[in-house]
PDB file of C-alpha atoms in Angstrom:
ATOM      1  CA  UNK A   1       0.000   0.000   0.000  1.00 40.00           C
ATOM      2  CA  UNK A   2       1.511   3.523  -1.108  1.00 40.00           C
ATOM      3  CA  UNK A   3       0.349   5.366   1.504  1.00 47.00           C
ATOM      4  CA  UNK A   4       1.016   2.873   3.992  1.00 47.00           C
ATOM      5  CA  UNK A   5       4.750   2.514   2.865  1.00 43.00           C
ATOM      6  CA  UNK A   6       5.355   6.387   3.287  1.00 51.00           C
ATOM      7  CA  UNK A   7       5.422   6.209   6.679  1.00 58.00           C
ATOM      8  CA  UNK A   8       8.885   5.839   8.400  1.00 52.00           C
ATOM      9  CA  UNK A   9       9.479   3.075  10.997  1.00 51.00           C
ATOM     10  CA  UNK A  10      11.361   4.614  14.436  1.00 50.00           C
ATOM     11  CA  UNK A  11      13.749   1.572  15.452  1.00 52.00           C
ATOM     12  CA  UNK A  12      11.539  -0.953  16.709  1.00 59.00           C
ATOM     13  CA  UNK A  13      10.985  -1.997  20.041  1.00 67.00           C
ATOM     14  CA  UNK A  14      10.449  -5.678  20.578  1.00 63.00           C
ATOM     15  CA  UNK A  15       6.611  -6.498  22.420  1.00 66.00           C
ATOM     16  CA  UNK A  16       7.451  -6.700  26.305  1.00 74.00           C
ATOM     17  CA  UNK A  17      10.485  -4.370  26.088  1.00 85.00           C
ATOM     18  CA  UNK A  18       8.498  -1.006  24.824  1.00 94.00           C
ATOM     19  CA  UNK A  19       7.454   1.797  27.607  1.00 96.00           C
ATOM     20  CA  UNK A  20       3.577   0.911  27.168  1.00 97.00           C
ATOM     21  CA  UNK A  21       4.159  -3.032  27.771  1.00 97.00           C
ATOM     22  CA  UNK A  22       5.918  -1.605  31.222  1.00 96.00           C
ATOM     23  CA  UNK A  23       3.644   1.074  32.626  1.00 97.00           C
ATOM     24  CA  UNK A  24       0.315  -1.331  31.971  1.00 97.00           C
ATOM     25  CA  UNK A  25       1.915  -4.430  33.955  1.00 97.00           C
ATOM     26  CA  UNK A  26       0.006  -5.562  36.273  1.00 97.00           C
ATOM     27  CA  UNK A  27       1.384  -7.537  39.829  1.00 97.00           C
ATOM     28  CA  UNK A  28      -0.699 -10.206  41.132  1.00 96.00           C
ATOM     29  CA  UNK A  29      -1.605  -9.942  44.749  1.00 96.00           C
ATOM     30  CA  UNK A  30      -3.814 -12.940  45.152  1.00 96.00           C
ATOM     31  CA  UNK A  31      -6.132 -14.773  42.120  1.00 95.00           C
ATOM     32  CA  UNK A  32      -7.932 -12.164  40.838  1.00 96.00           C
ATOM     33  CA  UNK A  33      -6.421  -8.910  42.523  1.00 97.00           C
ATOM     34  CA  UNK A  34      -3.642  -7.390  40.832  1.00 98.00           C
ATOM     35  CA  UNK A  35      -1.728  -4.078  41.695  1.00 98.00           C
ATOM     36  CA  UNK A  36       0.038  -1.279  39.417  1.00 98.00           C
ATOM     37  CA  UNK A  37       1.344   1.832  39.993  1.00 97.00           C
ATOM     38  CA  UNK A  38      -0.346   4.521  37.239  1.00 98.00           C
ATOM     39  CA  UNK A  39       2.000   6.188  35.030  1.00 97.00           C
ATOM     40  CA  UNK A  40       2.029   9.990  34.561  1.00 96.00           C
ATOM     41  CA  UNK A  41       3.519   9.710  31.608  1.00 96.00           C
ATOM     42  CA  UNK A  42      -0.248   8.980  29.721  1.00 97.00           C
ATOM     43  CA  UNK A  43      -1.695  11.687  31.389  1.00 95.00           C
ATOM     44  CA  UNK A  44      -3.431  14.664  29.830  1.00 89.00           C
ATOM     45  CA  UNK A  45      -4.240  17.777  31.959  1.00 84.00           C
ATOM     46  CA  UNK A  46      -3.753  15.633  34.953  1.00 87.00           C
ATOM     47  CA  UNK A  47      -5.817  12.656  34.454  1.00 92.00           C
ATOM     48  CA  UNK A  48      -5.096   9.655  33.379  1.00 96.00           C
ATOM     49  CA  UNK A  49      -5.907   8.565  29.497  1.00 96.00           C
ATOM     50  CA  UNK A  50      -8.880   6.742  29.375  1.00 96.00           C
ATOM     51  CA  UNK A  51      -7.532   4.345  26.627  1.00 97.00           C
ATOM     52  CA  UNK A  52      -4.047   3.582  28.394  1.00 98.00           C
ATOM     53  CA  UNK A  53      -6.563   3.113  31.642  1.00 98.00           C
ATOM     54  CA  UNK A  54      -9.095   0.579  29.269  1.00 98.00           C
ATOM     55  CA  UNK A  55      -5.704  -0.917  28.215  1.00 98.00           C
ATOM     56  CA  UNK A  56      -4.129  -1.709  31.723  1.00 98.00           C
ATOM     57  CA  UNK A  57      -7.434  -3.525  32.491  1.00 98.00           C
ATOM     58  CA  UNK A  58      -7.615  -5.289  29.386  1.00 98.00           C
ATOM     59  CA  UNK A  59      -3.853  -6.665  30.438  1.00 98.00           C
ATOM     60  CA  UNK A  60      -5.228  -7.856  33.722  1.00 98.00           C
ATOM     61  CA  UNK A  61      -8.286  -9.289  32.499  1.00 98.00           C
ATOM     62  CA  UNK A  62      -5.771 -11.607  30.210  1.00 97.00           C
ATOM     63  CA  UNK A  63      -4.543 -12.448  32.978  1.00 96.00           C
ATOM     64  CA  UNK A  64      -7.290 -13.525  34.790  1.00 97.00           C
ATOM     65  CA  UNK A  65      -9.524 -15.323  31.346  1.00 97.00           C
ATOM     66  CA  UNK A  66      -8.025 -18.816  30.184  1.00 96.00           C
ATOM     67  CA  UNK A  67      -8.252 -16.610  26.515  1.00 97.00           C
ATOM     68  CA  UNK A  68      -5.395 -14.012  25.347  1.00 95.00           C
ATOM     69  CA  UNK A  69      -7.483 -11.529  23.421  1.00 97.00           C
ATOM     70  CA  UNK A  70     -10.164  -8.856  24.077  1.00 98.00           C
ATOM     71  CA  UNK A  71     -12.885  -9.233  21.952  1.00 98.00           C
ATOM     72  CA  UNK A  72     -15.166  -6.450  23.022  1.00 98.00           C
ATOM     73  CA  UNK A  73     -14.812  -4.439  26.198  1.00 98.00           C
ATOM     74  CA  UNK A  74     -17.300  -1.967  27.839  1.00 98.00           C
ATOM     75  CA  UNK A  75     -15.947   0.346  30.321  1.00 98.00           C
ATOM     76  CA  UNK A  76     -18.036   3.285  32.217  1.00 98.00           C
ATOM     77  CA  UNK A  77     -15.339   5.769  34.022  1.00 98.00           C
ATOM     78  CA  UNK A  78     -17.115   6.868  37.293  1.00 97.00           C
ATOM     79  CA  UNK A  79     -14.204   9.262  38.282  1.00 95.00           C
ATOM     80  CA  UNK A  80     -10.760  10.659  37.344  1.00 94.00           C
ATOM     81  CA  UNK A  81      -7.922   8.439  37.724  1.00 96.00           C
ATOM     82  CA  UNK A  82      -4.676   9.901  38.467  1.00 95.00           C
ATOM     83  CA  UNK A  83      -0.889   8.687  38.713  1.00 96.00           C
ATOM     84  CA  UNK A  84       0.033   6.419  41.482  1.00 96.00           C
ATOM     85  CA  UNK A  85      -0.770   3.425  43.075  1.00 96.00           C
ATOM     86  CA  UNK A  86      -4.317   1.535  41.977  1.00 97.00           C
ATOM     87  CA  UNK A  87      -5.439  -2.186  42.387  1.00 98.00           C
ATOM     88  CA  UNK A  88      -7.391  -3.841  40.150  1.00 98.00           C
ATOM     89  CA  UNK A  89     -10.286  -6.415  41.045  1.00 98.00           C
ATOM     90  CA  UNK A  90     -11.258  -8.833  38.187  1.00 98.00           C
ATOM     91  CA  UNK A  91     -14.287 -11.497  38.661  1.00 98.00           C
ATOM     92  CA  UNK A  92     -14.388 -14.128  36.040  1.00 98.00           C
ATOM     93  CA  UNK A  93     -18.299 -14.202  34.608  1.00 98.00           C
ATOM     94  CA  UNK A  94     -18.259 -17.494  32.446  1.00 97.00           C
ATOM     95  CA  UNK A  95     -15.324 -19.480  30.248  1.00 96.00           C
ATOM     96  CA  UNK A  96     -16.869 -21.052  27.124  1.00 95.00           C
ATOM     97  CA  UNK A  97     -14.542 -23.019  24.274  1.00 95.00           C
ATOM     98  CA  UNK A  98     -14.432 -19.734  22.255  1.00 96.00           C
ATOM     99  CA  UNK A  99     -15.581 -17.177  24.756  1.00 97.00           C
ATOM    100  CA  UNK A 100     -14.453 -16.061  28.244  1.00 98.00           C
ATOM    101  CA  UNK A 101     -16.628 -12.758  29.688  1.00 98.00           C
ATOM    102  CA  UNK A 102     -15.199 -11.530  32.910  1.00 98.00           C
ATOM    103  CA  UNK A 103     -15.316  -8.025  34.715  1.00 98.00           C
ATOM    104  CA  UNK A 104     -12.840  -5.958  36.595  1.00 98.00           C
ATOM    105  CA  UNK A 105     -12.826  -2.524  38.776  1.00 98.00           C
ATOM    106  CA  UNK A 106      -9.961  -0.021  39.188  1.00 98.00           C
ATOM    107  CA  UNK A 107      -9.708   1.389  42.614  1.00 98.00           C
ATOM    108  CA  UNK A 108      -7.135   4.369  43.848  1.00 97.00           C
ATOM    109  CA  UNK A 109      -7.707   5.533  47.448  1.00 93.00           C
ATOM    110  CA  UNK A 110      -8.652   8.995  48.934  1.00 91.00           C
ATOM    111  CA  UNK A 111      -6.699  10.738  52.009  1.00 89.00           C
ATOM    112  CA  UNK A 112      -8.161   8.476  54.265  1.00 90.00           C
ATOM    113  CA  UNK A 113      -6.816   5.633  52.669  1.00 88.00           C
ATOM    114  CA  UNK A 114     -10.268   4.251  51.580  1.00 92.00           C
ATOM    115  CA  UNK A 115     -10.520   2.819  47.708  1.00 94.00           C
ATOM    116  CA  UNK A 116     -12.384   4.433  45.310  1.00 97.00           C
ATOM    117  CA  UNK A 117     -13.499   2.960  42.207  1.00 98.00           C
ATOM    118  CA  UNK A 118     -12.612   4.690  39.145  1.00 98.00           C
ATOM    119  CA  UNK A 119     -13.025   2.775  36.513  1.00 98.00           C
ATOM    120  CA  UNK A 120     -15.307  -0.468  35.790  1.00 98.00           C
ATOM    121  CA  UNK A 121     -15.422  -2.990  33.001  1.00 98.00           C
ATOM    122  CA  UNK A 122     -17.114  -5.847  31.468  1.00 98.00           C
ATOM    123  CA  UNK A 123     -15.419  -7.967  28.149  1.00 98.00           C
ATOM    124  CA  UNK A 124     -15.079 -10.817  26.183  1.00 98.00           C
ATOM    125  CA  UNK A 125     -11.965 -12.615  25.557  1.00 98.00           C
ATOM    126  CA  UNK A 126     -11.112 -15.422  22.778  1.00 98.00           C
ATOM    127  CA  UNK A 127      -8.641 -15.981  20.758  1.00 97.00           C
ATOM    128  CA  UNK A 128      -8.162 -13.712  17.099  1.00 97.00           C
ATOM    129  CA  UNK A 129      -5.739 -16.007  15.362  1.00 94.00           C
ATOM    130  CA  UNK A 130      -8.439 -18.832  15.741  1.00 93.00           C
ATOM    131  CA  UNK A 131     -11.125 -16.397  13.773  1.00 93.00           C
ATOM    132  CA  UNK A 132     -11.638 -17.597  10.283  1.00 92.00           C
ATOM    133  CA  UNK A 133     -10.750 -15.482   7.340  1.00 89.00           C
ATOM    134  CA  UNK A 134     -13.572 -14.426   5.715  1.00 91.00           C
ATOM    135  CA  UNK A 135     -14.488 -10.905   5.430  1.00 91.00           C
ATOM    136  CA  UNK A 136     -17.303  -8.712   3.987  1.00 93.00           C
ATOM    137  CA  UNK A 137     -17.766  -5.545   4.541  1.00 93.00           C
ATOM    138  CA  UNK A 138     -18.892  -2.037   2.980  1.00 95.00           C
ATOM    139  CA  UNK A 139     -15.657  -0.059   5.437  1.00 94.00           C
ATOM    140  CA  UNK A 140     -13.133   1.456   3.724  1.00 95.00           C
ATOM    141  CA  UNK A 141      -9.889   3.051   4.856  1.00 96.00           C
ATOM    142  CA  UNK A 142      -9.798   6.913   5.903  1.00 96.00           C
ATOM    143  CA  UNK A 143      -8.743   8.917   3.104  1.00 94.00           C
ATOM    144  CA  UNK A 144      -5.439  10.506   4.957  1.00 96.00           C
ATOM    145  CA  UNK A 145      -2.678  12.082   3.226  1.00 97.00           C
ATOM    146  CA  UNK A 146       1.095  10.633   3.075  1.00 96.00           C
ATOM    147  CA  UNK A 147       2.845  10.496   6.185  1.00 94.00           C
ATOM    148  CA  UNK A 148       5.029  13.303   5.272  1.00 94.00           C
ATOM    149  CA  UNK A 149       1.901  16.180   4.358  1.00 96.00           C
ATOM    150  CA  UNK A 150       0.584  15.372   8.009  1.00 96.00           C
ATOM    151  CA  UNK A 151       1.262  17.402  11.308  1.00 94.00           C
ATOM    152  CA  UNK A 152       2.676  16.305  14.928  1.00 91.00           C
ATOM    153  CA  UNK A 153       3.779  18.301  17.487  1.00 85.00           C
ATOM    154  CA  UNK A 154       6.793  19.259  16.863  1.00 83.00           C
ATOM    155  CA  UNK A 155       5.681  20.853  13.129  1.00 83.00           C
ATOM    156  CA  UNK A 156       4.177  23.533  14.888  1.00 70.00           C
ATOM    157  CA  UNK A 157       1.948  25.505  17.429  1.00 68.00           C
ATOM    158  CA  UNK A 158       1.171  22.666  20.213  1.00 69.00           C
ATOM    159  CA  UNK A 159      -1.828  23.781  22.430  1.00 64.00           C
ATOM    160  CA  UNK A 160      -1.545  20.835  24.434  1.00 66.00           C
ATOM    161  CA  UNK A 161       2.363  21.592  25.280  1.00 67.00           C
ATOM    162  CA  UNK A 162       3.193  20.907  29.003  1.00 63.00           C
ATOM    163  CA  UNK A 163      -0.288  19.600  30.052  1.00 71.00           C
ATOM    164  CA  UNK A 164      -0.338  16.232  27.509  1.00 83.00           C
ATOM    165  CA  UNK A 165       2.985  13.931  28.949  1.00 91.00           C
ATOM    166  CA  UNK A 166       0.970  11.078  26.790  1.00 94.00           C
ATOM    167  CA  UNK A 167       2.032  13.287  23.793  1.00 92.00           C
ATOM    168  CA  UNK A 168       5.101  12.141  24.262  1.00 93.00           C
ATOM    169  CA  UNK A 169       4.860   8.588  23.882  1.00 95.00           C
ATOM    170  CA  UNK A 170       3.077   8.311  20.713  1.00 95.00           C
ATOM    171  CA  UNK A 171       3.657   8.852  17.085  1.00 95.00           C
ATOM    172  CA  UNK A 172       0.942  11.218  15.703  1.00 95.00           C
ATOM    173  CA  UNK A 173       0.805  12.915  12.624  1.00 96.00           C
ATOM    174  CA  UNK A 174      -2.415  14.858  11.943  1.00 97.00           C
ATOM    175  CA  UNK A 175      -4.310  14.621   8.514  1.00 97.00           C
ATOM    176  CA  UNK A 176      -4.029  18.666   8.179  1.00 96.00           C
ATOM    177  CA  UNK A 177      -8.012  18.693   7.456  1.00 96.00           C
ATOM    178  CA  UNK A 178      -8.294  18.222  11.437  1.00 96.00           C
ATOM    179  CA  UNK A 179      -5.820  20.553  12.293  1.00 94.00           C
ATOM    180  CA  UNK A 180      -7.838  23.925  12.216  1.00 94.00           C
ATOM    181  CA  UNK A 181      -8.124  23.697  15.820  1.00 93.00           C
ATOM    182  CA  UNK A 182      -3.856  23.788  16.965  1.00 90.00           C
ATOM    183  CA  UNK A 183      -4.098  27.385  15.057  1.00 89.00           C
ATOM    184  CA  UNK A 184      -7.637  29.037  16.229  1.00 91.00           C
ATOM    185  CA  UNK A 185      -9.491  27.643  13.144  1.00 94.00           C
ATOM    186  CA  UNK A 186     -11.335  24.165  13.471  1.00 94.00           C
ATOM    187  CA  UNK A 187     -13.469  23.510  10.661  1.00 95.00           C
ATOM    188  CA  UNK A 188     -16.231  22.979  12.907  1.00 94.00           C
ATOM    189  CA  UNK A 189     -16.408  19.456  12.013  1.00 95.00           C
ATOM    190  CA  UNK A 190     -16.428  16.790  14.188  1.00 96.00           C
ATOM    191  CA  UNK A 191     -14.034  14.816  12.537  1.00 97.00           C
ATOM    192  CA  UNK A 192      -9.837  13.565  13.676  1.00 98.00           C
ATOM    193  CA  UNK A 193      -7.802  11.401  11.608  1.00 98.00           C
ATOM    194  CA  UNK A 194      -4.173  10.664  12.144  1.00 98.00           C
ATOM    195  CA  UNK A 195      -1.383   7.887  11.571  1.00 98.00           C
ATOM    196  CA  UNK A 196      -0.725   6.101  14.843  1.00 97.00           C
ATOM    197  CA  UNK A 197       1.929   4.653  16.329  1.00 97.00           C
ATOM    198  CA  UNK A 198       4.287   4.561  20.067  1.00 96.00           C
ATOM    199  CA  UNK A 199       6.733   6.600  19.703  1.00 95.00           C
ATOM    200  CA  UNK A 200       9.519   3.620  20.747  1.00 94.00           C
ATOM    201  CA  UNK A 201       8.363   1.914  17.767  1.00 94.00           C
ATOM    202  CA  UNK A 202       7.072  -0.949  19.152  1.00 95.00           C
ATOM    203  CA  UNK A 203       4.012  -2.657  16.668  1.00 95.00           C
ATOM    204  CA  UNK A 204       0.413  -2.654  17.486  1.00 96.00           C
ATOM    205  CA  UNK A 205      -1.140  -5.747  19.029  1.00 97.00           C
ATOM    206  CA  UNK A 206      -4.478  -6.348  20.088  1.00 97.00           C
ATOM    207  CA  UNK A 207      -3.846  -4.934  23.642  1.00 97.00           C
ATOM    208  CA  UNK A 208      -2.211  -1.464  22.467  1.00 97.00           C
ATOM    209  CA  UNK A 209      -5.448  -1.184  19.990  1.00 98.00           C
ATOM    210  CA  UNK A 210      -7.292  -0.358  23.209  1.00 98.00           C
ATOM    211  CA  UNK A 211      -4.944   2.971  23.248  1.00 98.00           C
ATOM    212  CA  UNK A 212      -5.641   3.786  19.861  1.00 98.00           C
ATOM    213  CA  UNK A 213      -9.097   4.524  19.859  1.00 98.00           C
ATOM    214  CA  UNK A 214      -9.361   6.844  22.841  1.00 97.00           C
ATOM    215  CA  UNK A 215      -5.462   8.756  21.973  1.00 95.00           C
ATOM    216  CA  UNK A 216      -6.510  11.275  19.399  1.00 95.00           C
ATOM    217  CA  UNK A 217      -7.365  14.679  20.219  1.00 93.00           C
ATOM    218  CA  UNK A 218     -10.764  15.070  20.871  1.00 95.00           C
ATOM    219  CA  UNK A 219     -13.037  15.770  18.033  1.00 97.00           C
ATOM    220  CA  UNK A 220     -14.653  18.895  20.004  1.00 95.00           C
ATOM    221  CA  UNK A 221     -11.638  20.601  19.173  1.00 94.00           C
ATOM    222  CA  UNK A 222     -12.226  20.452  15.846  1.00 95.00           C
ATOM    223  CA  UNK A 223     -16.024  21.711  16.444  1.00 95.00           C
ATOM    224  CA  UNK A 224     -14.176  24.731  18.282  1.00 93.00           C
ATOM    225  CA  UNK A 225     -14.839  24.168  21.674  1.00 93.00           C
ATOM    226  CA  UNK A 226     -11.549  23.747  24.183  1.00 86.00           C
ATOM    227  CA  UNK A 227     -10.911  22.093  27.689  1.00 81.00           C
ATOM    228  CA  UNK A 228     -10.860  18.591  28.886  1.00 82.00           C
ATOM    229  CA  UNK A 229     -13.549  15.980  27.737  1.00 91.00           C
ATOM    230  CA  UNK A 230     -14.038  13.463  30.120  1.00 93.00           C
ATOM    231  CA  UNK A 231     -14.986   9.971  28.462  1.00 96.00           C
ATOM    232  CA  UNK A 232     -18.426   8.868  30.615  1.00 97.00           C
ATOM    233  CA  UNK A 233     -18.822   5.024  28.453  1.00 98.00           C
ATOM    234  CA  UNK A 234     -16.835   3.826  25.846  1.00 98.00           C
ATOM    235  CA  UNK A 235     -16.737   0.203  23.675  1.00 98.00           C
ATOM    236  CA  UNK A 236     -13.823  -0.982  21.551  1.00 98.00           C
ATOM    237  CA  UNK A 237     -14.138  -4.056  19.584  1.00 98.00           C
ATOM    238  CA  UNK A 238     -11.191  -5.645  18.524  1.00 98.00           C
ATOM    239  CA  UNK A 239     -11.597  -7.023  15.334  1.00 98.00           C
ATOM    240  CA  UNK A 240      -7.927  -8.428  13.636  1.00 97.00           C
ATOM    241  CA  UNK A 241      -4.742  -8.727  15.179  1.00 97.00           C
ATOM    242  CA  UNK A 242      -2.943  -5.778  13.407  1.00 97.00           C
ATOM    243  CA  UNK A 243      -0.019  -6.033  10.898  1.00 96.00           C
ATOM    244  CA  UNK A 244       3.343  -4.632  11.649  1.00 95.00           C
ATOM    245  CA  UNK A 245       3.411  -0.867  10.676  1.00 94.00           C
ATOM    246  CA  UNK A 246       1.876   2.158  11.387  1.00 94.00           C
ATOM    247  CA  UNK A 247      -2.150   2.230  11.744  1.00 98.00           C
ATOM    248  CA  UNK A 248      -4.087   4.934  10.550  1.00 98.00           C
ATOM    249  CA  UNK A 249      -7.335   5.889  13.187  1.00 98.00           C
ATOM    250  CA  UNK A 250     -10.399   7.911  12.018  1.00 98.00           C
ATOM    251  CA  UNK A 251     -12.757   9.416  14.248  1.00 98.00           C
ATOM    252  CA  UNK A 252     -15.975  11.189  13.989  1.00 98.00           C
ATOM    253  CA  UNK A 253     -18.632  13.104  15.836  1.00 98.00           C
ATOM    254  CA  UNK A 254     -22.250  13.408  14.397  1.00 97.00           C
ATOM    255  CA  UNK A 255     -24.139  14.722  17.293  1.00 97.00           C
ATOM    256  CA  UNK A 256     -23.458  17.259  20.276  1.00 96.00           C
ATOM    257  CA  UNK A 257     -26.741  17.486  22.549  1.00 95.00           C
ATOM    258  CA  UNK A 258     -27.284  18.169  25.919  1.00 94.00           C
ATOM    259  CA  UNK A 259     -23.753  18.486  26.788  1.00 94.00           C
ATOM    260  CA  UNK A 260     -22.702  15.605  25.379  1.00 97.00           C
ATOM    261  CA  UNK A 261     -21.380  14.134  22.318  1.00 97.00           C
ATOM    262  CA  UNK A 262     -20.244  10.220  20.879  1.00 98.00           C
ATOM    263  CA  UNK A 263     -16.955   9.332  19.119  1.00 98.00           C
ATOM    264  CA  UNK A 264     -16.937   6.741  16.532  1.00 98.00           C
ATOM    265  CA  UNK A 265     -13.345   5.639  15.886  1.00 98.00           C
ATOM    266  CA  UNK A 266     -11.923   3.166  12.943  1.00 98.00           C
ATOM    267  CA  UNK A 267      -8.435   1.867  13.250  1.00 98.00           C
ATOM    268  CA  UNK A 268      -7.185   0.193  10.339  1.00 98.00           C
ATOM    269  CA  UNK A 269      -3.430  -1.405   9.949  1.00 97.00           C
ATOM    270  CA  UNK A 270      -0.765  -1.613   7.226  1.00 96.00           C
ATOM    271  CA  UNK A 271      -2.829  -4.257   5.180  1.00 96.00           C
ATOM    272  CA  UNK A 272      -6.001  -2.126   4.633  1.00 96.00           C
ATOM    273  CA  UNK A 273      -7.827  -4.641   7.484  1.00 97.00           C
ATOM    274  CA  UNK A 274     -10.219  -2.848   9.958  1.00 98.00           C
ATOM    275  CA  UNK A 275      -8.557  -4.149  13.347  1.00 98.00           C
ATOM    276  CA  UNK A 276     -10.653  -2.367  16.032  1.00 98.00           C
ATOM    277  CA  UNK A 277     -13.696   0.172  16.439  1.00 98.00           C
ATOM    278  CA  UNK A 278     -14.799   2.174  19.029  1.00 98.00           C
ATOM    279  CA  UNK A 279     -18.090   3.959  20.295  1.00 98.00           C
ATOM    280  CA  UNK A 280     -17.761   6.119  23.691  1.00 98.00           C
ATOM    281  CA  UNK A 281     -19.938   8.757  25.057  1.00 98.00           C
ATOM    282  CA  UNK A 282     -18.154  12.261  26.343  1.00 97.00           C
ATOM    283  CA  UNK A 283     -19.267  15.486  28.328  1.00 95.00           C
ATOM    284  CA  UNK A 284     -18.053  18.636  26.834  1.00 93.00           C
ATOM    285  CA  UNK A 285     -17.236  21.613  29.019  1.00 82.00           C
ATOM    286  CA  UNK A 286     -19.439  24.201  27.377  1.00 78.00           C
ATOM    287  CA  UNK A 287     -18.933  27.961  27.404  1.00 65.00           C
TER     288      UNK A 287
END
């Protein structure tokens, strides 16, 4: 693929060695409780990322299933993680042959030392190389330019400098047609499209897909309105393990009401395959 090839690869990173597979392991305590310490280095205006947060409990729900991948996870974020120590509590639902549903809660504790639940989820589990082959399908890939024509951070005015440490960790390059926003001039379309990547190089697998569809900017930038937008529900599927190489992620917006607004993300890998999708529900800070 000619668009695919365009983009560079940083040197790569070998799964278990890269910054992400670190900061989302998970120690078990007993069967079924497992602790980590929260990184601030996926944190954006303070809180923790809800993606890296869906994927540290998709990594401890692997743990806990008899089945390696995530399937479909649901995950409703009741209040604002931030960096430090958390435990996680996973209950195992039902195993099947093909299927293993469990749930898990993120807890961090107040001043008084009491836990706090931040974060709750419910997913499937089997395994993706056992899937058949057989696709059909009206999707196509987003339409973004070259690697090259797109924008990151460091090709110019960064609104988010200083306040977004995940920034840092991933490789983003902005189709310029979402890019109104960094300058003072969104489109007003709620639309973000971007190539994706860490920024150690390691590939995607199905566990890093869970970053991917919650680490773009949000589209509400692009629909001119600024400050944090707390994720309330979101739902990834996981579709395809993903092929080595950069994957491109497309995300739109179709309805703001009532203070709130959904994000429908795409992520599609190096072979033109759709390998995850995404639905979550936001609030929006308005003016």
């Amino acid at each position: 693929m000619a668009e695919a090839a365009s983009a560079p690869s940083p040197s790569r990173v070998v799964t278990g060695d890269s910054e992400f597979d670190r900061d989302t392991a998970v120690v078990r305590r007993e069967p079924g409780v497992y602790d980590i310490d929260l990184s601030a280095g996926w944190t954006i205006l303070g809180a923790v990322n809800g993606g890296y947060l869906l994927a540290v409990l998709g990594r401890a729900l692997g743990e806990a299933l008899p089945h390696p991948d995530p399937f479909t996870i649901s995950a409703h974020y009741l209040t604002a993680s931030r960096p430090g120590r958390a435990v996680i509590r996973t209950e195992t639902v039902r195993t099947g042959r093909t299927l293993s549903t469990g749930q898990a809660s993120l807890f961090q504790y107040d001043d008084e030392g009491n836990e706090v639940e931040r974060i709750r989820v419910l997913a499937s589990y089997g395994d993706l190389a056992g899937l058949p082959d057989d696709v059909r399908t009206t999707a196509k890939p987003p339409a973004i330019p070259p690697y090259e024509q797109c924008f990151g951070p460091a090709d110019g005015p960064d609104p988010l400098k200083g306040v977004s440490a995940i920034t840092d960790r991933l490789l983003l390059k902005l189709d310029p047609a979402t890019v109104g926003w960094a300058i003072g001039q969104p489109s007003g379309k709620g639309e973000m499209r971007a190539w994706f990547g860490l920024a150690d190089g390691r590939d995607a697998d199905p566990l890093s897909l869970l970053l991917a569809v919650d680490a773009l900017p949000p589209t509400a930038f692009e629909m001119g309105l600024k400050g944090w937008v707390p994720t309330v529900e979101l739902t990834a599927h996981i579709r395809h393990c993903p092929a080595p190489g950069p994957l491109r992620v497309a995300i739109t917006t179709r309805n703001l009401a009532g203070g709130f607004l959904e994000e429908d993300a795409e992520v599609w890998d190096s072979e033109d395959r759709l390998v995850a999708q995404s639905r979550q529900l936001a609030r929006v800070r308005l003016a």
